[in-house]
Tab-separated table of C-alpha atoms and ligand atoms in Angstrom:
chain	number	residue	atom	x	y	z
A	1	MET	CA	0.000	0.000	0.000
A	2	SER	CA	1.523	3.344	-0.967
A	3	ILE	CA	0.300	6.903	-1.504
A	4	LEU	CA	2.305	9.753	-3.016
A	5	ILE	CA	1.042	13.251	-2.170
A	6	LYS	CA	2.581	15.721	-4.608
A	7	ASN	CA	3.215	19.464	-4.337
A	8	GLY	CA	1.411	20.055	-1.059
A	9	ARG	CA	2.304	22.757	1.454
A	10	ILE	CA	3.358	20.667	4.439
A	11	VAL	CA	2.744	22.479	7.712
A	12	THR	CA	3.843	21.074	11.063
A	13	ALA	CA	4.190	22.806	14.426
A	14	THR	CA	7.613	24.037	13.364
A	15	ASP	CA	7.901	23.878	9.556
A	16	ASP	CA	6.084	25.179	6.497
A	17	TYR	CA	7.345	24.122	3.063
A	18	THR	CA	6.231	22.662	-0.268
A	19	ALA	CA	7.258	19.064	-0.933
A	20	ASP	CA	6.116	15.573	-1.905
A	21	LEU	CA	5.180	13.056	0.750
A	22	LEU	CA	5.415	9.291	0.335
A	23	ILE	CA	3.382	6.969	2.523
A	24	ILE	CA	4.165	3.269	2.595
A	25	ASN	CA	1.799	1.039	4.533
A	26	ASP	CA	0.826	2.924	7.686
A	27	LYS	CA	3.853	5.241	7.990
A	28	VAL	CA	5.355	8.320	6.401
A	29	ALA	CA	8.219	6.845	4.369
A	30	ALA	CA	9.821	9.855	2.666
A	31	ILE	CA	9.512	13.603	2.245
A	32	GLY	CA	11.342	15.378	-0.547
A	33	GLN	CA	11.313	17.495	-3.665
A	34	LYS	CA	9.966	15.872	-6.841
A	35	LEU	CA	9.982	12.310	-5.501
A	36	GLU	CA	10.144	9.872	-8.410
A	37	VAL	CA	8.366	6.778	-7.150
A	38	ASN	CA	5.656	4.529	-8.462
A	39	ALA	CA	3.048	4.678	-5.767
A	40	LYS	CA	-0.232	2.804	-5.889
A	41	GLN	CA	-2.077	6.098	-5.625
A	42	THR	CA	-0.950	9.659	-6.397
A	43	ILE	CA	-2.739	12.721	-5.032
A	44	ASP	CA	-2.055	16.160	-6.476
A	45	ALA	CA	-2.107	18.546	-3.503
A	46	THR	CA	-1.179	21.733	-5.375
A	47	GLY	CA	-2.673	24.700	-3.510
A	48	MET	CA	-3.545	22.505	-0.530
A	49	LEU	CA	-2.179	22.359	2.988
A	50	VAL	CA	-0.872	18.957	4.084
A	51	LEU	CA	-1.369	18.767	7.838
A	52	PRO	CA	-0.958	16.206	10.621
A	53	GLY	CA	-4.314	14.657	11.541
A	54	GLY	CA	-6.090	16.542	14.296
A	55	ILE	CA	-6.082	15.149	17.821
A	56	ASP	CA	-8.981	15.984	20.132
A	57	PRO	CA	-7.991	14.907	23.645
A	58	HIS	CA	-11.327	15.729	25.280
A	59	VAL	CA	-14.440	13.893	24.101
A	60	HIS	CA	-17.285	12.026	25.784
A	61	LEU	CA	-18.657	9.176	23.659
A	62	ASP	CA	-21.631	7.115	24.805
A	63	MET	CA	-21.077	8.468	28.313
A	64	PRO	CA	-23.616	8.032	31.114
A	65	PHE	CA	-24.228	11.529	32.493
A	66	MET	CA	-27.023	13.370	34.291
A	67	GLY	CA	-29.530	10.546	33.825
A	68	THR	CA	-28.866	9.908	30.138
A	69	PHE	CA	-26.056	9.078	27.658
A	70	SER	CA	-24.160	11.368	25.281
A	71	SER	CA	-25.636	10.742	21.846
A	72	ASP	CA	-22.508	9.993	19.786
A	73	ASP	CA	-20.947	6.583	20.291
A	74	TYR	CA	-17.530	5.374	19.139
A	75	SER	CA	-18.844	4.834	15.653
A	76	THR	CA	-20.716	8.074	14.944
A	77	GLY	CA	-18.345	10.203	17.035
A	78	THR	CA	-15.060	9.085	15.505
A	79	LEU	CA	-16.518	9.156	11.992
A	80	ALA	CA	-17.779	12.728	12.437
A	81	ALA	CA	-14.335	13.620	13.800
A	82	LEU	CA	-12.664	12.193	10.675
A	83	HIS	CA	-14.960	14.174	8.383
A	84	GLY	CA	-13.675	17.337	10.019
A	85	GLY	CA	-9.970	16.385	10.013
A	86	THR	CA	-9.572	14.859	13.470
A	87	THR	CA	-7.939	11.436	13.175
A	88	MET	CA	-7.647	10.651	16.872
A	89	VAL	CA	-9.617	11.337	20.045
A	90	ILE	CA	-9.059	10.655	23.731
A	91	ASP	CA	-12.259	9.664	25.510
A	92	PHE	CA	-12.942	9.622	29.251
A	93	ILE	CA	-13.605	6.400	31.135
A	94	LEU	CA	-15.740	7.220	34.188
A	95	GLN	CA	-15.212	5.190	37.349
A	96	THR	CA	-18.485	4.500	39.164
A	97	GLN	CA	-18.082	5.617	42.777
A	98	GLY	CA	-17.651	2.491	44.955
A	99	ASP	CA	-16.455	0.372	42.032
A	100	THR	CA	-12.985	-0.306	40.602
A	101	LEU	CA	-11.108	1.446	37.802
A	102	TYR	CA	-10.627	-1.864	35.992
A	103	ASN	CA	-14.385	-2.522	35.923
A	104	ALA	CA	-14.859	0.905	34.340
A	105	LEU	CA	-12.121	0.088	31.808
A	106	ALA	CA	-13.920	-3.164	30.911
A	107	THR	CA	-17.126	-1.208	30.248
A	108	TRP	CA	-15.331	1.251	27.951
A	109	LYS	CA	-13.515	-1.553	26.100
A	110	GLU	CA	-16.940	-3.012	25.371
A	111	LYS	CA	-18.284	0.367	24.192
A	112	SER	CA	-15.418	0.848	21.737
A	113	LYS	CA	-14.853	-2.743	20.547
A	114	GLY	CA	-15.017	-2.972	16.750
A	115	LYS	CA	-16.829	0.356	16.531
A	116	ALA	CA	-14.340	3.135	15.956
A	117	TYR	CA	-13.529	4.609	12.557
A	118	GLY	CA	-10.794	6.888	13.916
A	119	ASP	CA	-8.006	6.126	16.394
A	120	TYR	CA	-8.656	6.609	20.084
A	121	SER	CA	-7.206	6.373	23.556
A	122	TYR	CA	-8.612	6.672	27.069
A	123	HIS	CA	-8.177	8.943	30.064
A	124	MET	CA	-9.294	7.392	33.357
A	125	ALA	CA	-11.605	9.612	35.437
A	126	VAL	CA	-11.027	8.753	39.092
A	127	THR	CA	-14.194	9.586	41.003
A	128	ASP	CA	-13.414	7.612	44.168
A	129	PHE	CA	-9.784	7.349	45.243
A	130	ASN	CA	-9.160	4.836	48.020
A	131	GLU	CA	-6.750	2.046	48.989
A	132	ASN	CA	-8.205	-0.311	46.349
A	133	THR	CA	-8.061	2.207	43.543
A	134	ARG	CA	-4.499	3.122	44.513
A	135	THR	CA	-3.293	-0.364	43.610
A	136	GLU	CA	-4.734	-0.052	40.079
A	137	ILE	CA	-2.860	3.094	39.012
A	138	ALA	CA	0.548	1.571	38.191
A	139	LYS	CA	-1.023	-1.271	36.195
A	140	LEU	CA	-3.183	1.104	34.175
A	141	ILE	CA	-0.125	3.159	33.246
A	142	ASN	CA	2.272	0.311	32.511
A	143	GLU	CA	-0.008	-2.342	31.072
A	144	GLU	CA	-2.921	-0.442	29.525
A	145	GLY	CA	-1.121	2.704	28.362
A	146	ILE	CA	-3.557	4.923	30.260
A	147	THR	CA	-1.272	7.591	31.648
A	148	SER	CA	-3.679	10.444	32.409
A	149	PHE	CA	-6.059	10.496	35.375
A	150	LYS	CA	-8.953	12.926	35.281
A	151	THR	CA	-10.420	14.450	38.413
A	152	PHE	CA	-13.501	16.562	39.030
A	153	MET	CA	-13.572	19.373	41.599
A	154	ALA	CA	-17.328	19.719	40.868
A	155	TYR	CA	-20.389	17.470	40.293
A	156	LYS	CA	-20.551	16.535	43.996
A	157	GLY	CA	-22.171	13.170	44.751
A	158	ALA	CA	-21.412	11.744	41.330
A	159	LEU	CA	-17.913	12.594	40.136
A	160	MET	CA	-16.236	15.018	42.565
A	161	ILE	CA	-13.318	14.011	44.797
A	162	ASP	CA	-12.179	16.082	47.782
A	163	ASP	CA	-8.766	17.738	48.165
A	164	GLY	CA	-7.438	14.926	50.385
A	165	GLN	CA	-8.181	12.369	47.685
A	166	MET	CA	-6.706	14.717	45.095
A	167	VAL	CA	-3.363	14.978	46.884
A	168	ASP	CA	-3.246	11.204	47.497
A	169	LEU	CA	-3.998	10.514	43.846
A	170	MET	CA	-1.387	13.035	42.705
A	171	ASN	CA	1.297	11.352	44.817
A	172	GLU	CA	0.443	7.919	43.458
A	173	VAL	CA	0.238	9.043	39.840
A	174	LYS	CA	3.510	10.948	40.083
A	175	GLU	CA	5.247	7.870	41.486
A	176	HIS	CA	4.374	5.901	38.332
A	177	GLY	CA	4.988	8.540	35.660
A	178	GLY	CA	1.407	9.615	34.967
A	179	MET	CA	-0.430	12.921	34.828
A	180	VAL	CA	-3.424	14.311	36.747
A	181	THR	CA	-5.947	16.325	34.778
A	182	VAL	CA	-8.803	18.309	36.240
A	183	HIS	CA	-12.214	19.843	35.712
A	184	ALA	CA	-11.339	22.822	37.879
A	185	THR	CA	-14.408	24.544	39.268
A	186	ASN	CA	-15.453	24.954	42.896
A	187	GLY	CA	-18.276	22.406	43.250
A	188	ASP	CA	-19.494	23.591	46.660
A	189	MET	CA	-19.845	27.209	45.555
A	190	ILE	CA	-21.639	26.148	42.391
A	191	ASP	CA	-24.050	23.860	44.258
A	192	LYS	CA	-24.924	26.737	46.639
A	193	LEU	CA	-25.640	29.075	43.730
A	194	ILE	CA	-27.733	26.462	41.927
A	195	ALA	CA	-29.802	25.904	45.095
A	196	LYS	CA	-30.223	29.675	45.582
A	197	HIS	CA	-31.415	30.242	42.005
A	198	ARG	CA	-33.805	27.301	42.151
A	199	SER	CA	-35.282	28.485	45.457
A	200	GLU	CA	-35.912	31.895	43.860
A	201	GLY	CA	-37.704	30.272	40.902
A	202	LYS	CA	-34.888	31.262	38.500
A	203	LEU	CA	-34.953	28.179	36.325
A	204	SER	CA	-33.963	29.132	32.770
A	205	PRO	CA	-30.607	28.223	31.102
A	206	LEU	CA	-29.316	31.726	31.900
A	207	TYR	CA	-29.094	30.627	35.566
A	208	HIS	CA	-26.812	27.755	34.641
A	209	TYR	CA	-24.380	30.449	33.546
A	210	LEU	CA	-25.014	32.628	36.601
A	211	SER	CA	-24.417	29.645	38.913
A	212	GLN	CA	-20.828	29.260	37.689
A	213	PRO	CA	-19.227	32.707	37.827
A	214	GLU	CA	-15.599	33.173	36.848
A	215	VAL	CA	-14.419	33.085	40.470
A	216	THR	CA	-15.541	29.440	40.832
A	217	GLU	CA	-13.116	28.465	38.089
A	218	ALA	CA	-10.303	30.845	39.054
A	219	GLU	CA	-10.341	29.619	42.664
A	220	ALA	CA	-10.327	25.916	41.774
A	221	SER	CA	-7.623	26.365	39.127
A	222	ALA	CA	-5.352	28.090	41.635
A	223	ARG	CA	-6.048	25.403	44.275
A	224	PHE	CA	-5.325	22.633	41.790
A	225	ALA	CA	-2.090	24.340	40.716
A	226	ASP	CA	-1.040	24.635	44.376
A	227	MET	CA	-1.703	20.940	45.024
A	228	ALA	CA	0.147	19.958	41.852
A	229	ASN	CA	3.073	22.147	42.885
A	230	TYR	CA	3.097	20.614	46.368
A	231	THR	CA	3.112	17.048	45.045
A	232	GLY	CA	5.194	17.719	41.929
A	233	VAL	CA	2.825	15.777	39.675
A	234	LYS	CA	2.553	16.530	35.961
A	235	SER	CA	-0.689	18.479	35.666
A	236	TYR	CA	-3.245	19.592	33.073
A	237	ILE	CA	-6.394	21.695	33.347
A	238	VAL	CA	-9.132	20.676	30.912
A	239	HIS	CA	-11.575	23.108	29.302
A	240	LEU	CA	-10.179	26.308	30.832
A	241	THR	CA	-12.460	29.186	29.878
A	242	CYS	CA	-11.583	32.475	31.487
A	243	GLU	CA	-9.134	35.198	32.403
A	244	GLY	CA	-9.204	34.482	36.157
A	245	ALA	CA	-8.326	30.815	35.690
A	246	LEU	CA	-5.572	31.581	33.173
A	247	ASN	CA	-4.125	34.132	35.572
A	248	ALA	CA	-3.845	31.380	38.192
A	249	VAL	CA	-1.785	29.364	35.713
A	250	ARG	CA	0.282	32.420	34.801
A	251	LYS	CA	0.987	32.933	38.505
A	252	ALA	CA	2.168	29.318	38.791
A	253	THR	CA	4.787	30.010	36.101
A	254	GLU	CA	6.341	32.577	38.470
A	255	ARG	CA	7.517	29.722	40.702
A	256	ASN	CA	8.700	27.852	37.589
A	257	GLN	CA	5.740	25.482	37.638
A	258	LYS	CA	4.263	24.106	34.423
A	259	VAL	CA	0.512	23.538	34.460
A	260	HIS	CA	-0.659	22.389	31.053
A	261	VAL	CA	-3.805	24.085	29.795
A	262	GLU	CA	-6.488	23.064	27.359
A	263	THR	CA	-9.250	25.310	26.200
A	264	CYS	CA	-12.057	24.298	23.854
A	265	ILE	CA	-13.164	25.700	20.535
A	266	GLN	CA	-16.451	27.033	21.942
A	267	TYR	CA	-14.710	29.226	24.531
A	268	LEU	CA	-12.753	30.882	21.727
A	269	THR	CA	-15.665	31.442	19.375
A	270	ILE	CA	-19.036	31.845	21.133
A	271	ASP	CA	-20.031	33.700	24.266
A	272	ALA	CA	-22.523	33.882	27.124
A	273	SER	CA	-24.946	36.151	25.267
A	274	LEU	CA	-26.367	32.884	23.843
A	275	TYR	CA	-27.917	32.185	27.255
A	276	GLU	CA	-30.295	35.103	26.711
A	277	LYS	CA	-32.250	33.051	24.120
A	278	ASP	CA	-34.694	31.535	26.663
A	279	PHE	CA	-34.742	27.733	26.496
A	280	GLU	CA	-32.811	27.642	23.217
A	281	GLY	CA	-29.838	28.546	25.416
A	282	ALA	CA	-29.901	24.884	26.529
A	283	LYS	CA	-27.944	24.075	23.353
A	284	TRP	CA	-24.942	25.713	24.991
A	285	VAL	CA	-25.476	24.534	28.566
A	286	MET	CA	-22.105	23.063	29.398
A	287	SER	CA	-19.708	23.248	32.330
A	288	PRO	CA	-17.928	25.555	32.667
A	289	PRO	CA	-20.391	27.784	30.798
A	290	LEU	CA	-19.550	30.064	27.891
A	291	ARG	CA	-17.875	33.252	29.084
A	292	GLU	CA	-17.423	36.818	27.888
A	293	LYS	CA	-15.701	38.472	24.927
A	294	LYS	CA	-12.830	39.596	27.197
A	295	ASP	CA	-12.210	35.938	28.081
A	296	GLN	CA	-12.019	34.997	24.412
A	297	ALA	CA	-9.359	37.660	23.916
A	298	THR	CA	-7.426	36.292	26.912
A	299	LEU	CA	-7.578	32.748	25.542
A	300	TRP	CA	-6.375	33.689	22.038
A	301	ALA	CA	-3.531	35.625	23.648
A	302	GLY	CA	-2.860	32.678	25.992
A	303	ILE	CA	-2.438	30.416	22.965
A	304	ASN	CA	0.146	32.752	21.467
A	305	GLN	CA	1.887	33.155	24.823
A	306	GLY	CA	2.204	29.359	25.109
A	307	LEU	CA	0.111	29.303	28.290
A	308	VAL	CA	-2.706	27.454	26.501
A	309	GLN	CA	-1.275	24.458	24.656
A	310	VAL	CA	-4.318	22.561	23.414
A	311	VAL	CA	-7.658	23.369	21.775
A	312	ALA	CA	-10.086	20.480	22.301
A	313	THR	CA	-13.893	20.231	22.191
A	314	ASP	CA	-15.254	18.555	25.343
A	315	HIS	CA	-17.625	17.037	22.762
A	316	CYS	CA	-20.598	15.800	24.787
A	317	PRO	CA	-23.666	15.909	22.523
A	318	PHE	CA	-27.283	15.429	23.502
A	319	MET	CA	-30.364	15.287	21.314
A	320	TRP	CA	-32.848	18.122	21.761
A	321	GLU	CA	-35.223	15.645	23.417
A	322	GLN	CA	-32.510	15.012	26.030
A	323	LYS	CA	-31.920	18.737	26.563
A	324	LEU	CA	-35.657	19.024	27.252
A	325	MET	CA	-35.101	17.040	30.472
A	326	GLY	CA	-34.288	20.459	31.903
A	327	LYS	CA	-37.178	22.377	30.352
A	328	ASP	CA	-38.434	23.503	33.759
A	329	ASP	CA	-35.129	23.472	35.644
A	330	PHE	CA	-31.715	24.435	34.235
A	331	SER	CA	-29.965	22.090	36.704
A	332	LYS	CA	-31.479	19.086	34.915
A	333	ILE	CA	-30.276	20.031	31.412
A	334	PRO	CA	-27.589	17.486	30.427
A	335	ASN	CA	-24.338	19.459	30.243
A	336	GLY	CA	-22.427	19.429	26.981
A	337	HIS	CA	-22.445	20.445	23.336
A	338	PRO	CA	-21.490	18.907	19.966
A	339	ALA	CA	-18.265	20.038	18.253
A	340	ILE	CA	-16.079	17.007	17.452
A	341	GLU	CA	-16.597	17.484	13.689
A	342	HIS	CA	-16.030	21.229	13.542
A	343	ARG	CA	-13.099	21.934	15.902
A	344	PHE	CA	-10.349	21.657	13.265
A	345	GLU	CA	-12.100	23.748	10.601
A	346	LEU	CA	-13.488	26.301	13.076
A	347	LEU	CA	-10.055	26.804	14.599
A	348	TYR	CA	-8.485	27.276	11.179
A	349	SER	CA	-11.194	29.671	10.034
A	350	GLU	CA	-11.453	31.741	13.221
A	351	GLY	CA	-7.766	31.435	14.082
A	352	VAL	CA	-5.543	31.348	10.997
A	353	ASN	CA	-7.910	32.871	8.484
A	354	LYS	CA	-8.687	35.787	10.805
A	355	GLY	CA	-5.010	36.349	11.598
A	356	ARG	CA	-5.159	35.408	15.288
A	357	ILE	CA	-2.720	32.489	15.062
A	358	THR	CA	-0.165	31.280	12.514
A	359	PRO	CA	-0.545	28.024	10.568
A	360	ASN	CA	2.251	26.520	12.721
A	361	LYS	CA	0.428	27.486	15.916
A	362	PHE	CA	-2.751	25.968	14.500
A	363	VAL	CA	-1.024	22.595	14.030
A	364	GLU	CA	0.570	22.865	17.459
A	365	VAL	CA	-2.678	23.354	19.374
A	366	ALA	CA	-4.897	21.185	17.158
A	367	SER	CA	-2.572	18.176	17.073
A	368	THR	CA	1.105	18.245	18.076
A	369	ASN	CA	0.879	19.427	21.678
A	370	ALA	CA	-1.798	16.874	22.565
A	371	ALA	CA	0.456	14.133	21.174
A	372	LYS	CA	3.414	15.440	23.169
A	373	ILE	CA	1.557	16.078	26.433
A	374	PHE	CA	-0.242	12.734	26.389
A	375	GLY	CA	2.722	10.514	25.460
A	376	MET	CA	2.128	9.730	21.758
A	377	PHE	CA	4.726	11.900	19.998
A	378	PRO	CA	6.201	11.424	17.379
A	379	GLN	CA	3.978	8.457	16.489
A	380	LYS	CA	1.103	10.949	16.323
A	381	GLY	CA	0.875	14.718	15.977
A	382	THR	CA	3.359	15.448	13.218
A	383	ILE	CA	4.401	14.692	9.657
A	384	ALA	CA	7.849	13.122	9.807
A	385	VAL	CA	9.521	10.033	8.422
A	386	GLY	CA	8.500	7.118	10.648
A	387	SER	CA	5.382	8.758	12.072
A	388	ASP	CA	1.929	7.277	11.581
A	389	ALA	CA	0.611	8.501	8.237
A	390	ASP	CA	-2.303	10.480	9.685
A	391	VAL	CA	-2.610	13.276	7.155
A	392	VAL	CA	-5.225	15.885	6.298
A	393	ILE	CA	-5.297	17.485	2.864
A	394	PHE	CA	-6.916	20.824	3.522
A	395	ASP	CA	-8.124	23.552	1.180
A	396	PRO	CA	-7.375	26.836	3.004
A	397	ASN	CA	-9.646	28.852	0.697
A	398	GLU	CA	-12.792	26.781	0.315
A	399	LYS	CA	-15.833	28.345	1.948
A	400	HIS	CA	-18.606	26.261	3.488
A	401	THR	CA	-21.429	26.575	5.984
A	402	ILE	CA	-22.046	24.537	9.132
A	403	SER	CA	-25.490	23.028	9.413
A	404	VAL	CA	-27.366	20.222	11.108
A	405	ASP	CA	-28.432	19.212	7.590
A	406	SER	CA	-24.891	18.358	6.553
A	407	HIS	CA	-23.049	17.414	9.735
A	408	HIS	CA	-22.304	13.776	10.616
A	409	MET	CA	-22.653	13.907	14.401
A	410	ASN	CA	-25.561	12.026	15.943
A	411	VAL	CA	-27.339	15.119	17.202
A	412	ASP	CA	-30.384	16.904	15.806
A	413	TYR	CA	-29.178	20.517	16.052
A	414	SER	CA	-25.956	22.374	15.443
A	415	ALA	CA	-24.419	24.678	18.027
A	416	TYR	CA	-22.904	26.624	15.098
A	417	GLU	CA	-25.831	26.629	12.645
A	418	GLY	CA	-25.195	28.962	9.691
A	419	TRP	CA	-21.562	29.713	10.546
A	420	GLU	CA	-19.589	30.392	7.380
A	421	LEU	CA	-16.089	28.970	7.467
A	422	THR	CA	-13.077	29.436	5.238
A	423	GLY	CA	-10.934	26.304	5.010
A	424	LYS	CA	-12.143	22.764	4.444
A	425	THR	CA	-10.914	19.222	5.051
A	426	LYS	CA	-10.797	17.542	1.639
A	427	LYS	CA	-9.066	14.204	2.207
A	428	VAL	CA	-8.126	12.372	5.379
A	429	ILE	CA	-5.554	9.591	5.524
A	430	LEU	CA	-5.445	7.487	8.657
A	431	ARG	CA	-2.452	5.195	9.178
A	432	GLY	CA	-1.796	5.152	5.453
A	433	LYS	CA	-5.347	4.506	4.325
A	434	LEU	CA	-7.511	7.057	2.566
A	435	ALA	CA	-10.379	7.340	5.053
A	436	ILE	CA	-12.358	10.352	3.799
A	437	ASP	CA	-12.293	11.518	0.186
A	438	ASP	CA	-14.310	14.682	-0.476
A	439	GLY	CA	-16.916	13.709	2.082
A	440	GLU	CA	-17.021	10.057	1.043
A	441	VAL	CA	-16.136	7.421	3.648
A	442	LYS	CA	-13.544	4.928	2.384
A	443	ILE	CA	-12.885	2.820	5.473
A	444	GLU	CA	-14.955	0.324	7.436
A	445	LYS	CA	-16.258	0.640	10.953
A	446	GLY	CA	-13.653	-0.909	13.264
A	447	TYR	CA	-10.628	0.451	11.341
A	448	GLY	CA	-9.914	2.801	14.264
A	449	GLN	CA	-7.301	1.473	16.695
A	450	TYR	CA	-6.670	1.923	20.387
A	451	VAL	CA	-3.455	3.886	21.015
A	452	LYS	CA	-1.427	2.878	24.080
A	453	ARG	CA	0.386	5.841	25.554
A	454	LYS	CA	3.831	6.078	27.135
A	455	PRO	CA	4.480	7.052	30.775
A	456	PHE	CA	6.344	10.306	31.258
A	457	SER	CA	10.016	10.494	32.016
A	458	LYS	CA	10.731	11.624	35.581
A	459	ILE	CA	13.626	13.810	34.431
B	501	URP	O1	-20.606	20.247	30.054
B	501	URP	C1	-19.734	19.408	30.004
B	501	URP	N1	-18.504	19.817	30.042
B	501	URP	N2	-20.050	18.102	29.896
B	501	URP	C2	-19.185	17.014	29.921
B	501	URP	C3	-18.621	16.710	31.264
B	501	URP	C4	-17.480	17.616	31.629
B	501	URP	O2	-17.573	18.335	32.601
B	501	URP	O3	-16.458	17.623	30.950
B	502	ZN	ZN1	-15.605	18.966	32.710
B	503	ZN	ZN1	-15.528	16.917	29.488
């Protein structure tokens, strides 16, 4: 099996040049000028960008949450991701409180078995850290390749752990070369505000937003950074949304601490004014909520300052029928929104096309940094000889419009309906196989593979 991509503009996190790219079997075999080889298939990429496949390290597929399940499973979710240029996702396994991490892993292996189109890996969300769970950490890292452990500082009673458990977990994870990631918002403060709004009869989606003010995220982010500094564990904040939280991370750099930061495409592109649309605002009920324009500016700047290293989605879609569970009470609206398909193209259009980030920065935050931070580089996240041939051929000038009528996600509305984008994914190659060709699917369900990740060096 071989593919020769000719005359494309190859952009990685560090380079930007025109060349030919030869793929043999599942790997990049050669890069050079005017390669003279007889490949099985030749693609003329003149005028196109040739990019590493996108990596979205924050998705929730078929996840039990708030009395229902997210509506994309491994099949629909990874296929929609591929259509948009994302060749790999990292999904969250959720431990059930009182049960083991390995039982949760078995459930997620069943969910994903034979179903994925795109490649995937798992984070383990630890919702109950105790002496039993402690013994599972080393095995998960060394035998299963699950090196990142997610924690929740909110969602009390279901997912949240307390600070004592957090510090214990951090010590254990550090010992074995893993990383602790966090949903950093102050759960107790949020629960108080939710109760207050409900008791006052303030029940619309707007009060979801007003129950999670910026301070709840800034406080928890600073506390998490302090605990990570104290224990010395490798740390990562998921879906960071606002100036206050980013300032906590900036402050941590003053003591030479590195806290990795992910934001999500929605926090860069849409804002809290959407909650003024009465119940329609439920489409954007997610945690943390959308923020303000000043926060968007901070996040774009944070990307360019290197403080924000990853742009993910927190893809957690629900059908409108499911959102209606909270018709009379915002606290019952399943939290999450659909974006897995649009992250790559939205980020290009709003970022590169509008001059906010360079093409190199785009590749860095849409692919390379996730591969590096989560122990998959250089197998994933770049175009280099020997790397997996996960390649997107992208037209930087083609205009198109997002709509529920044309998207591939299993959800019956779009959070970005009518958005006009510049830049479109034309072809997607996954491990050397043409997977998407101008919107046509060329691979079978089950082609997607589990990616085992490497523990982090202690040096
Ligand atoms: O609203 C969200 N973010 N839903 C998914 C769960 C989480 O907090 O990441
Ligand atoms: Zn979260
Ligand atoms: Zn999430």
